[in-house]
CSV table of C-alpha atoms in Angstrom, one decimal:
chain,number,residue,atom,x,y,z
Y,1,MET,CA,162.2,39.6,62.5
Y,2,PRO,CA,160.3,39.5,59.1
Y,3,ILE,CA,158.9,42.7,57.6
Y,4,ALA,CA,155.2,43.0,58.4
Y,5,THR,CA,152.8,44.9,56.1
Y,6,GLU,CA,149.2,45.0,55.1
Y,7,LEU,CA,150.0,42.2,52.6
Y,8,THR,CA,151.4,39.9,55.2
Y,9,ARG,CA,148.7,40.7,57.8
Y,10,ILE,CA,145.7,40.4,55.5
Y,11,LEU,CA,146.9,37.2,53.7
Y,12,GLY,CA,148.6,35.6,56.7
Y,13,ILE,CA,151.9,35.1,54.9
Y,14,LYS,CA,155.3,35.6,56.5
Y,15,TYR,CA,157.1,37.8,54.0
Y,16,PRO,CA,155.7,40.6,51.8
Y,17,ILE,CA,156.6,38.9,48.5
Y,18,VAL,CA,154.3,37.5,45.8
Y,19,GLN,CA,155.3,35.2,43.0
Y,20,GLY,CA,153.5,36.6,40.0
Y,21,GLY,CA,151.6,34.4,37.6
Y,22,MET,CA,153.6,33.4,34.5
Y,23,GLN,CA,152.5,31.4,31.5
Y,24,TRP,CA,154.3,27.9,31.5
Y,25,VAL,CA,156.1,28.9,34.7
Y,26,GLY,CA,153.5,29.2,37.5
Y,27,THR,CA,153.2,25.4,38.1
Y,28,PRO,CA,152.9,23.4,41.3
Y,29,PRO,CA,156.7,22.9,42.0
Y,30,LEU,CA,157.3,26.7,41.9
Y,31,ALA,CA,154.1,27.9,43.6
Y,32,ALA,CA,154.6,25.3,46.3
Y,33,ALA,CA,158.2,26.2,46.9
Y,34,VAL,CA,157.4,29.9,47.2
Y,35,ALA,CA,154.5,29.2,49.6
Y,36,SER,CA,156.6,26.9,51.7
Y,37,ALA,CA,159.2,29.7,51.9
Y,38,GLY,CA,156.6,32.0,53.5
Y,39,ALA,CA,155.7,34.1,50.6
Y,40,LEU,CA,152.6,33.9,48.3
Y,41,GLY,CA,152.9,31.3,45.6
Y,42,MET,CA,150.8,31.7,42.5
Y,43,LEU,CA,149.6,29.0,40.0
Y,44,THR,CA,148.9,30.2,36.5
Y,45,ALA,CA,145.5,28.9,35.6
Y,46,LEU,CA,145.9,29.1,31.8
Y,47,THR,CA,149.1,27.2,31.9
Y,48,GLN,CA,146.9,24.2,32.5
Y,49,PRO,CA,145.2,22.7,29.4
Y,50,SER,CA,141.7,22.5,31.0
Y,51,PRO,CA,139.8,23.5,34.2
Y,52,ASP,CA,140.1,19.9,35.3
Y,53,ALA,CA,143.8,20.0,34.9
Y,54,LEU,CA,143.8,23.1,37.0
Y,55,ARG,CA,142.0,21.2,39.8
Y,56,GLU,CA,144.7,18.6,39.8
Y,57,ALA,CA,147.4,21.3,39.8
Y,58,ILE,CA,145.8,22.9,42.9
Y,59,ARG,CA,145.7,19.6,44.7
Y,60,GLU,CA,149.3,18.8,43.8
Y,61,THR,CA,150.4,22.2,45.0
Y,62,ARG,CA,148.6,21.8,48.3
Y,63,LYS,CA,150.2,18.3,48.7
Y,64,ARG,CA,153.6,19.7,48.1
Y,65,ILE,CA,153.1,22.6,50.6
Y,66,GLY,CA,151.9,20.3,53.3
Y,67,THR,CA,150.7,21.6,56.7
Y,68,ASP,CA,153.7,23.8,57.3
Y,69,GLY,CA,153.3,26.0,54.2
Y,70,TRP,CA,151.7,29.4,53.9
Y,71,SER,CA,149.5,30.6,51.0
Y,72,GLN,CA,148.9,29.8,47.4
Y,73,GLY,CA,146.8,31.7,44.9
Y,74,VAL,CA,145.7,31.3,41.3
Y,75,ASN,CA,146.4,33.8,38.5
Y,76,ILE,CA,143.7,34.3,35.8
Y,77,THR,CA,144.8,36.6,33.0
Y,78,LEU,CA,142.0,38.3,31.0
Y,79,LEU,CA,143.6,39.3,27.7
Y,80,PRO,CA,142.6,39.1,24.0
Y,81,SER,CA,143.4,35.7,22.6
Y,82,ILE,CA,143.3,33.9,19.2
Y,83,ASN,CA,141.3,31.2,21.0
Y,84,PRO,CA,139.8,32.6,24.2
Y,85,PRO,CA,139.7,30.1,27.0
Y,86,ASP,CA,136.7,29.5,29.2
Y,87,TYR,CA,137.6,31.9,32.0
Y,88,ALA,CA,134.4,31.1,33.9
Y,89,GLU,CA,135.2,27.4,34.0
Y,90,TYR,CA,138.8,27.9,35.1
Y,91,ALA,CA,137.5,30.3,37.9
Y,92,ARG,CA,134.8,27.8,38.9
Y,93,ALA,CA,137.4,25.0,39.2
Y,94,ALA,CA,139.6,27.1,41.4
Y,95,LEU,CA,136.7,28.2,43.6
Y,96,GLU,CA,135.4,24.7,44.0
Y,97,GLU,CA,138.9,23.6,45.1
Y,98,GLY,CA,138.8,26.2,47.8
Y,99,VAL,CA,141.2,28.7,46.5
Y,100,GLY,CA,140.8,32.0,48.4
Y,101,ILE,CA,143.3,34.3,46.7
Y,102,PHE,CA,143.3,35.3,43.0
Y,103,GLU,CA,145.6,37.4,41.0
Y,104,THR,CA,143.8,38.8,38.0
Y,105,ALA,CA,145.2,40.8,35.0
Y,106,GLY,CA,143.9,42.3,31.9
Y,107,ASN,CA,141.8,45.2,30.8
Y,108,ASN,CA,138.4,44.0,31.9
Y,109,ARG,CA,138.2,44.9,35.5
Y,110,HIS,CA,134.4,44.0,35.6
Y,111,SER,CA,135.4,40.4,34.7
Y,112,ALA,CA,138.2,40.4,37.2
Y,113,SER,CA,135.9,41.0,40.2
Y,114,ASP,CA,132.9,39.1,38.8
Y,115,ALA,CA,135.0,35.9,38.0
Y,116,VAL,CA,135.9,35.2,41.6
Y,117,PRO,CA,133.1,36.7,43.8
Y,118,LYS,CA,133.7,36.7,47.6
Y,119,ARG,CA,137.4,35.8,47.3
Y,120,PHE,CA,140.5,38.0,47.8
Y,121,VAL,CA,141.4,39.5,44.5
Y,122,ILE,CA,144.7,41.2,43.7
Y,123,HIS,CA,144.3,42.9,40.3
Y,124,LYS,CA,147.2,44.0,38.2
Y,125,CYS,CA,147.2,47.5,36.6
Y,126,VAL,CA,149.6,49.5,34.6
Y,127,THR,CA,148.0,53.0,35.1
Y,128,VAL,CA,146.6,54.9,38.1
Y,129,LYS,CA,143.4,55.4,36.1
Y,130,HIS,CA,142.9,51.6,35.7
Y,131,ALA,CA,143.9,51.1,39.4
Y,132,LEU,CA,141.1,53.5,40.4
Y,133,SER,CA,138.7,51.6,38.3
Y,134,GLY,CA,139.7,48.3,39.9
Y,135,GLN,CA,139.3,49.9,43.3
Y,136,LYS,CA,135.8,51.1,42.4
Y,137,MET,CA,134.9,47.6,41.1
Y,138,GLY,CA,135.7,46.2,44.5
Y,139,VAL,CA,139.0,44.4,44.1
Y,140,ASP,CA,140.8,43.9,47.5
Y,141,MET,CA,144.3,44.8,46.5
Y,142,LEU,CA,146.1,46.1,43.4
Y,143,SER,CA,149.4,45.2,41.8
Y,144,ILE,CA,150.9,48.3,40.2
Y,145,ASP,CA,153.0,47.3,37.2
Y,146,GLY,CA,155.7,49.8,36.1
Y,147,PHE,CA,157.2,50.0,32.7
Y,148,GLU,CA,160.1,47.8,33.8
Y,149,CYS,CA,157.8,44.7,34.0
Y,150,ALA,CA,157.8,41.6,31.8
Y,151,GLY,CA,154.8,41.1,29.6
Y,152,HIS,CA,152.3,43.9,29.0
Y,153,PRO,CA,153.3,47.3,30.5
Y,154,GLY,CA,150.5,49.2,28.8
Y,155,GLU,CA,151.1,52.1,26.4
Y,156,ASP,CA,151.9,55.0,28.7
Y,157,ASP,CA,155.5,54.1,29.4
Y,158,ILE,CA,155.5,55.2,33.1
Y,159,GLY,CA,158.3,53.8,35.2
Y,160,GLY,CA,157.7,52.3,38.6
Y,161,ILE,CA,159.0,55.1,40.8
Y,162,VAL,CA,156.5,57.7,39.5
Y,163,LEU,CA,153.7,55.2,39.1
Y,164,LEU,CA,154.0,53.9,42.6
Y,165,ALA,CA,154.2,57.4,44.1
Y,166,ARG,CA,151.1,58.4,42.2
Y,167,ALA,CA,149.3,55.2,43.5
Y,168,ALA,CA,150.2,56.4,47.0
Y,169,GLN,CA,148.5,59.7,46.3
Y,170,GLU,CA,145.4,58.3,44.7
Y,171,LEU,CA,144.5,54.8,46.1
Y,172,SER,CA,142.7,54.0,49.3
Y,173,ILE,CA,143.2,50.2,49.2
Y,174,PRO,CA,146.6,48.4,49.6
Y,175,TYR,CA,148.8,47.8,46.6
Y,176,ILE,CA,152.0,45.9,45.8
Y,177,ALA,CA,154.7,46.9,43.5
Y,178,SER,CA,155.5,45.0,40.3
Y,179,GLY,CA,158.1,45.4,37.5
Y,180,GLY,CA,161.9,45.5,38.1
Y,181,PHE,CA,161.9,44.0,41.5
Y,182,ALA,CA,164.4,41.2,42.3
Y,183,ASP,CA,166.2,41.9,45.6
Y,184,GLY,CA,166.1,43.5,49.0
Y,185,ARG,CA,166.9,47.0,47.7
Y,186,GLY,CA,163.8,46.7,45.5
Y,187,LEU,CA,161.6,45.6,48.4
Y,188,ALA,CA,162.8,48.5,50.6
Y,189,ALA,CA,162.3,51.0,47.8
Y,190,ALA,CA,158.7,49.6,47.1
Y,191,LEU,CA,157.8,50.0,50.8
Y,192,SER,CA,159.1,53.6,50.8
Y,193,LEU,CA,156.8,54.3,47.8
Y,194,GLY,CA,153.8,53.1,49.8
Y,195,ALA,CA,153.5,49.5,48.5
Y,196,ALA,CA,152.7,46.7,50.9
Y,197,GLY,CA,155.1,44.4,49.2
Y,198,VAL,CA,156.5,43.3,45.8
Y,199,ASN,CA,155.4,41.0,43.0
Y,200,MET,CA,158.2,39.2,41.3
Y,201,GLY,CA,158.1,37.2,38.1
Y,202,THR,CA,161.4,37.2,36.3
Y,203,ARG,CA,163.3,36.7,39.6
Y,204,PHE,CA,161.3,33.5,40.5
Y,205,MET,CA,161.9,32.2,36.9
Y,206,CYS,CA,165.6,31.9,37.9
Y,207,THR,CA,165.3,29.6,40.9
Y,208,VAL,CA,166.0,25.9,41.5
Y,209,GLU,CA,162.3,25.1,41.6
Y,210,SER,CA,161.3,27.0,38.5
Y,211,PRO,CA,160.2,24.5,35.8
Y,212,ILE,CA,162.0,26.1,32.9
Y,213,HIS,CA,165.1,24.6,31.3
Y,214,GLN,CA,168.4,25.1,33.1
Y,215,LYS,CA,169.9,26.8,30.0
Y,216,ILE,CA,167.3,29.5,30.1
Y,217,LYS,CA,168.1,30.2,33.8
Y,218,GLU,CA,171.7,30.4,32.9
Y,219,LYS,CA,170.9,32.8,30.1
Y,220,ILE,CA,169.0,35.0,32.5
Y,221,VAL,CA,172.1,35.1,34.8
Y,222,GLU,CA,174.3,36.1,31.9
Y,223,SER,CA,171.9,38.9,30.8
Y,224,THR,CA,171.9,42.6,31.5
Y,225,GLU,CA,169.1,45.1,31.8
Y,226,LYS,CA,169.6,45.8,28.1
Y,227,ASP,CA,168.6,42.3,27.0
Y,228,THR,CA,164.8,42.8,26.7
Y,229,ILE,CA,162.8,44.4,23.8
Y,230,HIS,CA,159.3,45.6,23.2
Y,231,ILE,CA,157.2,43.9,20.6
Y,232,PHE,CA,153.7,44.9,19.4
Y,233,ARG,CA,154.4,48.6,19.9
Y,234,THR,CA,152.8,49.4,16.5
Y,235,LEU,CA,149.8,47.3,17.4
Y,236,ARG,CA,149.2,49.2,20.6
Y,237,ASN,CA,149.6,45.9,22.6
Y,238,THR,CA,153.1,46.4,23.8
Y,239,ALA,CA,154.9,43.4,25.4
Y,240,ARG,CA,158.3,43.3,27.0
Y,241,VAL,CA,160.1,40.0,26.1
Y,242,TYR,CA,163.6,38.7,25.9
Y,243,ARG,CA,165.7,40.1,23.1
Y,244,ASN,CA,166.5,37.1,20.8
Y,245,ALA,CA,166.4,36.2,17.1
Y,246,VAL,CA,162.6,35.9,17.0
Y,247,SER,CA,161.7,39.1,18.9
Y,248,THR,CA,164.2,41.1,16.9
Y,249,GLU,CA,162.5,39.8,13.7
Y,250,VAL,CA,159.1,40.8,15.0
Y,251,VAL,CA,160.3,44.4,15.6
Y,252,ARG,CA,162.0,44.5,12.2
Y,253,LEU,CA,158.7,43.5,10.6
Y,254,GLU,CA,156.8,46.1,12.6
Y,255,ARG,CA,159.2,48.9,11.6
Y,256,ARG,CA,159.3,48.1,7.8
Y,257,PRO,CA,157.4,50.5,5.5
Y,258,GLY,CA,153.7,49.8,5.9
Y,259,GLY,CA,154.3,48.1,9.2
Y,260,ALA,CA,152.9,44.7,10.1
Y,261,LYS,CA,149.5,43.2,11.0
Y,262,PHE,CA,149.1,40.6,13.6
Y,263,GLU,CA,148.6,38.0,10.9
Y,264,ASP,CA,152.1,38.8,9.7
Y,265,LEU,CA,153.5,38.0,13.1
Y,266,ARG,CA,151.3,35.2,14.2
Y,267,GLU,CA,153.6,32.3,13.5
Y,268,LEU,CA,156.6,34.0,15.1
Y,269,VAL,CA,154.8,34.8,18.4
Y,270,ALA,CA,152.9,31.6,18.7
Y,271,GLY,CA,152.6,30.4,22.3
Y,272,ALA,CA,153.7,26.9,21.4
Y,273,ARG,CA,157.1,28.3,20.3
Y,274,GLY,CA,157.5,30.2,23.6
Y,275,LYS,CA,156.8,27.0,25.5
Y,276,LYS,CA,159.5,25.3,23.5
Y,277,VAL,CA,162.0,27.7,24.8
Y,278,TYR,CA,161.4,26.6,28.4
Y,279,GLU,CA,161.3,22.9,27.4
Y,280,THR,CA,164.4,22.7,25.2
Y,281,GLY,CA,166.6,25.5,26.5
Y,282,ASP,CA,166.9,27.1,23.1
Y,283,HIS,CA,166.5,30.8,23.9
Y,284,ASP,CA,166.0,31.6,20.2
Y,285,ALA,CA,163.1,29.1,19.7
Y,286,GLY,CA,160.3,31.6,20.3
Y,287,ILE,CA,159.1,34.6,22.2
Y,288,TRP,CA,159.5,34.5,26.0
Y,289,SER,CA,158.7,37.1,28.7
Y,290,ALA,CA,161.5,38.7,30.7
Y,291,GLY,CA,161.6,42.0,32.6
Y,292,ILE,CA,164.6,44.3,32.9
Y,293,ALA,CA,165.2,42.7,36.3
Y,294,VAL,CA,167.3,40.2,34.5
Y,295,GLY,CA,170.1,42.8,35.0
Y,296,LEU,CA,169.8,42.2,38.8
Y,297,ILE,CA,170.0,38.4,38.7
Y,298,ASP,CA,173.3,36.7,39.1
Y,299,ASP,CA,172.5,33.4,40.7
Y,300,ILE,CA,170.0,30.5,40.7
Y,301,PRO,CA,169.0,30.0,44.4
Y,302,ASN,CA,166.2,27.9,45.8
Y,303,CYS,CA,163.0,29.8,46.7
Y,304,LYS,CA,163.5,29.6,50.4
Y,305,ASP,CA,167.0,31.1,50.3
Y,306,LEU,CA,165.9,33.8,47.9
Y,307,VAL,CA,162.9,34.9,50.0
Y,308,LEU,CA,164.9,35.0,53.2
Y,309,LYS,CA,167.7,37.0,51.6
Y,310,ILE,CA,165.4,39.5,50.1
Y,311,ASP,CA,163.6,40.1,53.4
Y,312,LYS,CA,166.9,40.3,55.4
Y,313,ASP,CA,168.6,42.6,52.9
Y,314,ALA,CA,165.5,44.9,52.9
Y,315,SER,CA,165.4,44.9,56.7
Y,316,ASP,CA,169.1,45.8,56.9
Y,317,ILE,CA,168.6,48.7,54.4
Y,318,ILE,CA,165.6,50.1,56.2
Y,319,LYS,CA,167.5,50.0,59.5
Y,320,GLY,CA,170.5,51.7,57.8
Y,321,MET,CA,168.2,54.4,56.5
Y,322,ASN,CA,166.9,55.0,60.0
Y,323,ARG,CA,170.4,55.9,61.1
Y,324,LEU,CA,170.4,58.7,58.5
Y,325,ILE,CA,168.0,60.7,60.7
Y,326,ILE,CA,169.6,62.7,63.4
Y,327,ASP,CA,168.2,65.2,65.9
Y,328,GLU,CA,169.2,68.9,66.1
Y,329,GLU,CA,171.8,68.3,68.8
Y,330,GLU,CA,173.6,65.7,66.7
Y,331,TYR,CA,173.4,68.0,63.7
Y,332,ASP,CA,175.1,70.8,65.7
Y,333,THR,CA,177.8,68.4,66.9
Y,334,VAL,CA,178.5,67.3,63.3
Y,335,ARG,CA,178.5,70.8,62.0
Y,336,ALA,CA,180.9,72.0,64.7
Y,337,LYS,CA,183.5,69.4,63.5
Y,338,LEU,CA,183.5,70.8,60.0
């Protein structure tokens, strides 16, 4: 029996697992495979070069899912950019294609709820303060990102255990856990901390259906939890990325006397270089996001097998934990044997 939570009941998915939006990774093959496995697949809007291309990606994903699939959503990330995209047009394209679930991220929670009115919005937050703001603005669910996550963890450096426990104390709407989740143990832990499920990015990068180069998947399998690094710390725009020649150079420049301005780093961190990593398999070609969950990944399964294993392992762990609870009579019996 699959685990049922507010996430599964509200969205009508089978398993409480969300594939997070990832630049260059959240494409139709991956989103459709996750949805077909019974979890929530997520297309990344800004991976597509234009709103019209997003329309085609949505249609392709639906075609791949077929009638037996579950749900797909669209991620729209609202972050500062050298050349800001037309968020409204991307949102309009998704809305007109009938997308009913959106994952939003970024520091403008007004835009998050305004961009996709009358649709189910999961908004990603890295602090309880921002989560409360998102709740006030009317988002339907929150994705709470701990310091372990890939991408932007904020500047407060609060790990997932405390952040999720604080969310349980403060929030009145459902939330899912993000950052450092890759297996059944993580799902069981997230549920015990009040979450309605988990959001996974790095783990889904390393699947058969992920569109990235096989050599990068193999590099993830080889990696440990020590193989990520933070860039942009001195610019107050921290990002966790894979530790390679480029990210190490970025940090070196930031730490030199006088520091570094973004203009000094622009060429190193260009998105086109990061895309090249996934296309060519050269892990040193540019900056690419990875969470410390790389330390938990030791295989490259298909999405269906991965989702089923995570759910089964979490169920077994929860059942095992239930056996830890004994009544007074059992306690007395155990004590008498000591």
